[in-house]
């Protein structure tokens, strides 16, 4: 995600590129630069919050487990579980000429925490309540390109913008989480942005077919440590004593 606000010239260049039929994918960090000036013409306004969910998470309230997806959009219709470790919510409004799709929403138990100094965190009056949108896709159809021959059908350019309120998903750590659809979601986003319809029709690998992580209890972890620290050296020592005893 962006570490600082964009310069006016940078925003102008990106806006010009989008308005010419460009494709842009933006990942935002919670409580970081929101790029509101750039995203406002597209109906997207990131909230300055951190999404927490005490019931539907992956070990901590900030590691939100998303299970609500748009069932019609090609990037999310086959997904079942995405983990967003640190996300901000997105407010989406209608804009003339643009079509917005809420790709992912958190559970009804989530909220957008705006006061990170208070512990433990609890929903406040200023906090947005779930379900909260954390990823949105916006398309805008532009005017038809002029054609030299009237016999050739005119084609319209389409701008595509995706905003995800999380910046850890496209990292190695985010994409390699086992048993979830993070990698499939990222791949589908890229295919959709470049209009690779053939790859969009290939379903992502089901979560249950992924290799499951090995989860050990405290007793099992102690046993593994003891075997490595004591078991292996004792075996070597016993083998040495056996060889010495045979050569006596």
Short mmCIF file of C-alpha atoms in Angstrom, two decimals:
data_model
loop_
_atom_site.label_atom_id
_atom_site.label_comp_id
_atom_site.label_asym_id
_atom_site.label_seq_id
_atom_site.Cartn_x
_atom_site.Cartn_y
_atom_site.Cartn_z
CA UNK A 1 0.00 0.00 0.00
CA UNK A 2 1.03 3.66 -0.40
CA UNK A 3 3.25 5.00 2.37
CA UNK A 4 2.51 8.64 1.63
CA UNK A 5 -0.05 10.72 -0.25
CA UNK A 6 0.42 11.00 -3.98
CA UNK A 7 1.63 14.23 -5.52
CA UNK A 8 -0.98 16.16 -7.54
CA UNK A 9 0.94 15.37 -10.72
CA UNK A 10 0.92 11.65 -9.88
CA UNK A 11 -2.81 11.64 -9.18
CA UNK A 12 -3.44 13.51 -12.41
CA UNK A 13 -1.42 10.97 -14.39
CA UNK A 14 -3.27 8.00 -12.87
CA UNK A 15 -6.65 9.68 -13.37
CA UNK A 16 -5.81 10.44 -16.98
CA UNK A 17 -4.77 6.83 -17.52
CA UNK A 18 -8.01 5.52 -16.01
CA UNK A 19 -10.16 7.91 -18.01
CA UNK A 20 -8.48 6.66 -21.17
CA UNK A 21 -9.59 3.08 -20.49
CA UNK A 22 -6.80 2.04 -18.13
CA UNK A 23 -6.82 -0.69 -15.48
CA UNK A 24 -5.68 0.00 -11.91
CA UNK A 25 -5.44 -2.22 -8.82
CA UNK A 26 -4.97 -0.44 -5.49
CA UNK A 27 -4.19 -2.02 -2.10
CA UNK A 28 -4.60 0.24 0.94
CA UNK A 29 -3.26 -0.12 4.47
CA UNK A 30 -5.49 0.57 7.47
CA UNK A 31 -4.96 4.04 8.92
CA UNK A 32 -2.59 4.82 6.03
CA UNK A 33 -2.93 7.22 3.07
CA UNK A 34 -6.48 6.89 1.72
CA UNK A 35 -6.05 8.39 -1.79
CA UNK A 36 -9.51 9.94 -1.43
CA UNK A 37 -8.87 12.60 -4.06
CA UNK A 38 -7.95 9.94 -6.61
CA UNK A 39 -10.81 7.57 -5.74
CA UNK A 40 -13.64 10.10 -5.22
CA UNK A 41 -14.54 10.35 -8.94
CA UNK A 42 -15.03 6.58 -8.89
CA UNK A 43 -17.35 6.56 -5.89
CA UNK A 44 -14.89 4.96 -3.46
CA UNK A 45 -14.07 6.57 -0.12
CA UNK A 46 -11.78 4.57 2.23
CA UNK A 47 -12.59 4.97 5.92
CA UNK A 48 -9.81 5.76 8.35
CA UNK A 49 -10.28 2.63 10.45
CA UNK A 50 -9.10 -0.90 11.19
CA UNK A 51 -11.65 -3.65 10.66
CA UNK A 52 -11.98 -5.96 13.66
CA UNK A 53 -14.06 -9.10 14.05
CA UNK A 54 -14.08 -10.95 17.37
CA UNK A 55 -16.07 -13.93 16.07
CA UNK A 56 -15.03 -14.54 12.47
CA UNK A 57 -11.26 -14.25 12.38
CA UNK A 58 -8.04 -16.24 11.92
CA UNK A 59 -6.59 -16.06 15.41
CA UNK A 60 -6.94 -12.35 16.17
CA UNK A 61 -9.72 -9.78 15.63
CA UNK A 62 -7.59 -7.93 13.06
CA UNK A 63 -7.09 -11.06 10.92
CA UNK A 64 -10.55 -10.94 9.41
CA UNK A 65 -11.97 -14.09 7.80
CA UNK A 66 -14.14 -13.02 4.85
CA UNK A 67 -16.83 -15.42 3.65
CA UNK A 68 -19.31 -13.06 1.96
CA UNK A 69 -18.54 -12.53 -1.74
CA UNK A 70 -20.41 -11.22 -4.75
CA UNK A 71 -21.83 -14.36 -6.34
CA UNK A 72 -22.00 -12.91 -9.86
CA UNK A 73 -18.66 -11.16 -10.33
CA UNK A 74 -16.09 -13.39 -12.09
CA UNK A 75 -13.36 -12.60 -9.53
CA UNK A 76 -15.32 -13.73 -6.47
CA UNK A 77 -18.16 -16.04 -7.54
CA UNK A 78 -16.14 -19.18 -6.78
CA UNK A 79 -14.43 -18.04 -3.56
CA UNK A 80 -15.28 -19.31 -0.09
CA UNK A 81 -12.70 -17.93 2.34
CA UNK A 82 -10.19 -15.07 2.21
CA UNK A 83 -8.05 -13.93 5.15
CA UNK A 84 -7.24 -10.21 5.37
CA UNK A 85 -4.70 -9.50 8.08
CA UNK A 86 -5.23 -5.81 8.76
CA UNK A 87 -7.93 -4.20 6.63
CA UNK A 88 -9.78 -0.91 6.34
CA UNK A 89 -13.39 -0.54 5.25
CA UNK A 90 -14.53 1.17 2.07
CA UNK A 91 -17.54 3.44 1.64
CA UNK A 92 -18.97 3.08 -1.86
CA UNK A 93 -21.39 5.57 -3.43
CA UNK A 94 -23.01 5.73 -6.84
CA UNK A 95 -21.33 7.82 -9.53
CA UNK A 96 -22.86 8.66 -12.89
CA UNK A 97 -21.43 6.46 -15.61
CA UNK A 98 -19.71 4.07 -13.23
CA UNK A 99 -20.78 0.65 -11.95
CA UNK A 100 -19.47 -0.51 -8.59
CA UNK A 101 -19.55 -4.09 -7.28
CA UNK A 102 -18.94 -4.89 -3.62
CA UNK A 103 -16.60 -7.84 -4.07
CA UNK A 104 -16.13 -8.77 -0.42
CA UNK A 105 -17.87 -7.94 2.85
CA UNK A 106 -17.02 -8.80 6.43
CA UNK A 107 -19.46 -10.44 8.83
CA UNK A 108 -22.20 -8.65 10.76
CA UNK A 109 -20.07 -9.01 13.91
CA UNK A 110 -17.28 -6.80 12.54
CA UNK A 111 -16.74 -3.07 12.94
CA UNK A 112 -14.30 -0.41 11.77
CA UNK A 113 -12.28 0.62 14.82
CA UNK A 114 -11.22 4.28 14.69
CA UNK A 115 -9.67 4.53 18.17
CA UNK A 116 -6.64 2.25 18.40
CA UNK A 117 -5.47 3.77 21.68
CA UNK A 118 -8.26 2.24 23.75
CA UNK A 119 -7.81 -1.34 24.96
CA UNK A 120 -9.66 -3.63 24.74
CA UNK A 121 -11.19 -2.46 21.47
CA UNK A 122 -14.97 -2.15 21.45
CA UNK A 123 -17.36 -0.72 18.83
CA UNK A 124 -17.87 3.00 19.38
CA UNK A 125 -20.40 5.54 18.15
CA UNK A 126 -18.07 6.70 15.38
CA UNK A 127 -17.24 3.17 14.19
CA UNK A 128 -18.92 1.72 11.10
CA UNK A 129 -20.72 -1.58 11.82
CA UNK A 130 -20.57 -4.72 9.73
CA UNK A 131 -21.05 -6.04 7.20
CA UNK A 132 -18.30 -3.79 5.81
CA UNK A 133 -17.06 -3.66 2.25
CA UNK A 134 -13.32 -4.37 2.04
CA UNK A 135 -12.93 -4.78 -1.73
CA UNK A 136 -14.74 -3.10 -4.62
CA UNK A 137 -14.54 -3.25 -8.41
CA UNK A 138 -15.58 -0.23 -10.47
CA UNK A 139 -16.10 -0.16 -14.22
CA UNK A 140 -16.76 2.89 -16.36
CA UNK A 141 -17.74 2.69 -20.00
CA UNK A 142 -16.16 5.39 -22.11
CA UNK A 143 -17.12 6.78 -25.51
CA UNK A 144 -16.66 4.74 -28.64
CA UNK A 145 -13.43 5.09 -30.55
CA UNK A 146 -13.78 6.73 -33.97
CA UNK A 147 -13.53 4.26 -36.83
CA UNK A 148 -12.34 5.05 -40.34
CA UNK A 149 -14.87 2.72 -41.90
CA UNK A 150 -18.55 2.72 -40.92
CA UNK A 151 -18.70 -1.00 -41.76
CA UNK A 152 -16.39 -1.82 -38.84
CA UNK A 153 -18.37 -2.03 -35.56
CA UNK A 154 -17.34 0.59 -33.06
CA UNK A 155 -15.95 -0.63 -29.75
CA UNK A 156 -16.16 1.20 -26.45
CA UNK A 157 -13.31 1.46 -24.01
CA UNK A 158 -13.97 0.31 -20.46
CA UNK A 159 -11.97 1.51 -17.47
CA UNK A 160 -11.55 -0.95 -14.62
CA UNK A 161 -10.55 -0.08 -11.07
CA UNK A 162 -10.21 -2.44 -8.10
CA UNK A 163 -9.65 -1.16 -4.56
CA UNK A 164 -8.82 -3.57 -1.72
CA UNK A 165 -8.68 -2.26 1.84
CA UNK A 166 -5.70 -4.43 2.69
CA UNK A 167 -2.05 -4.46 1.65
CA UNK A 168 -0.85 -7.81 3.05
CA UNK A 169 -2.83 -9.98 0.60
CA UNK A 170 -0.44 -9.61 -2.40
CA UNK A 171 2.64 -10.41 -0.25
CA UNK A 172 4.26 -13.83 -0.04
CA UNK A 173 2.88 -14.26 3.46
CA UNK A 174 -0.65 -13.35 2.38
CA UNK A 175 -0.67 -15.50 -0.75
CA UNK A 176 0.82 -18.58 0.90
CA UNK A 177 -1.76 -19.00 3.67
CA UNK A 178 -2.88 -22.61 3.42
CA UNK A 179 -6.50 -23.63 3.11
CA UNK A 180 -7.85 -20.25 1.92
CA UNK A 181 -8.55 -18.55 -1.41
CA UNK A 182 -6.17 -15.57 -1.15
CA UNK A 183 -4.05 -16.66 -4.11
CA UNK A 184 -7.11 -17.51 -6.20
CA UNK A 185 -8.64 -14.09 -5.48
CA UNK A 186 -5.47 -12.24 -6.45
CA UNK A 187 -5.12 -14.28 -9.65
CA UNK A 188 -8.75 -13.65 -10.60
CA UNK A 189 -8.31 -9.91 -10.05
CA UNK A 190 -5.34 -9.79 -12.39
CA UNK A 191 -7.15 -11.84 -15.06
CA UNK A 192 -10.24 -9.62 -14.81
CA UNK A 193 -8.25 -6.42 -15.11
CA UNK A 194 -6.58 -7.59 -18.33
CA UNK A 195 -9.85 -9.14 -19.59
CA UNK A 196 -8.42 -12.65 -19.83
CA UNK A 197 -11.84 -14.31 -19.90
CA UNK A 198 -10.44 -17.77 -20.61
CA UNK A 199 -8.48 -17.87 -17.35
CA UNK A 200 -11.44 -16.42 -15.45
CA UNK A 201 -13.45 -19.51 -16.42
CA UNK A 202 -10.90 -21.79 -14.73
CA UNK A 203 -12.16 -22.36 -11.17
CA UNK A 204 -9.72 -21.85 -8.30
CA UNK A 205 -8.50 -24.91 -6.49
CA UNK A 206 -10.94 -25.84 -3.69
CA UNK A 207 -9.70 -25.01 -0.21
CA UNK A 208 -10.01 -28.57 1.10
CA UNK A 209 -7.59 -29.81 -1.57
CA UNK A 210 -4.81 -27.62 -0.25
CA UNK A 211 -2.27 -29.05 2.11
CA UNK A 212 -3.35 -28.43 5.68
CA UNK A 213 -0.87 -27.00 8.19
CA UNK A 214 0.30 -29.24 11.01
CA UNK A 215 -1.04 -27.95 14.33
CA UNK A 216 0.68 -29.34 17.43
CA UNK A 217 -0.41 -29.14 21.04
CA UNK A 218 1.98 -27.87 23.72
CA UNK A 219 2.80 -31.43 24.81
CA UNK A 220 3.49 -32.48 21.22
CA UNK A 221 5.77 -29.48 20.66
CA UNK A 222 7.75 -30.34 23.82
CA UNK A 223 8.07 -33.93 22.64
CA UNK A 224 9.42 -32.84 19.26
CA UNK A 225 11.96 -30.53 20.94
CA UNK A 226 13.12 -33.28 23.32
CA UNK A 227 13.49 -35.77 20.49
CA UNK A 228 15.64 -33.33 18.50
CA UNK A 229 17.73 -32.15 21.43
CA UNK A 230 18.14 -35.40 23.33
CA UNK A 231 16.87 -38.26 21.18
CA UNK A 232 19.22 -37.79 18.23
CA UNK A 233 22.42 -37.30 20.34
CA UNK A 234 21.51 -40.32 22.50
CA UNK A 235 21.03 -42.47 19.41
CA UNK A 236 24.46 -41.44 18.11
CA UNK A 237 26.00 -42.15 21.52
CA UNK A 238 24.32 -45.57 21.72
CA UNK A 239 25.56 -46.45 18.22
CA UNK A 240 29.11 -45.47 19.21
CA UNK A 241 28.97 -47.60 22.37
CA UNK A 242 27.65 -50.56 20.36
CA UNK A 243 30.53 -50.31 17.86
CA UNK A 244 33.06 -50.01 20.68
CA UNK A 245 31.59 -53.02 22.46
CA UNK A 246 31.79 -55.20 19.36
CA UNK A 247 35.45 -54.31 18.76
CA UNK A 248 36.53 -55.17 22.30
#
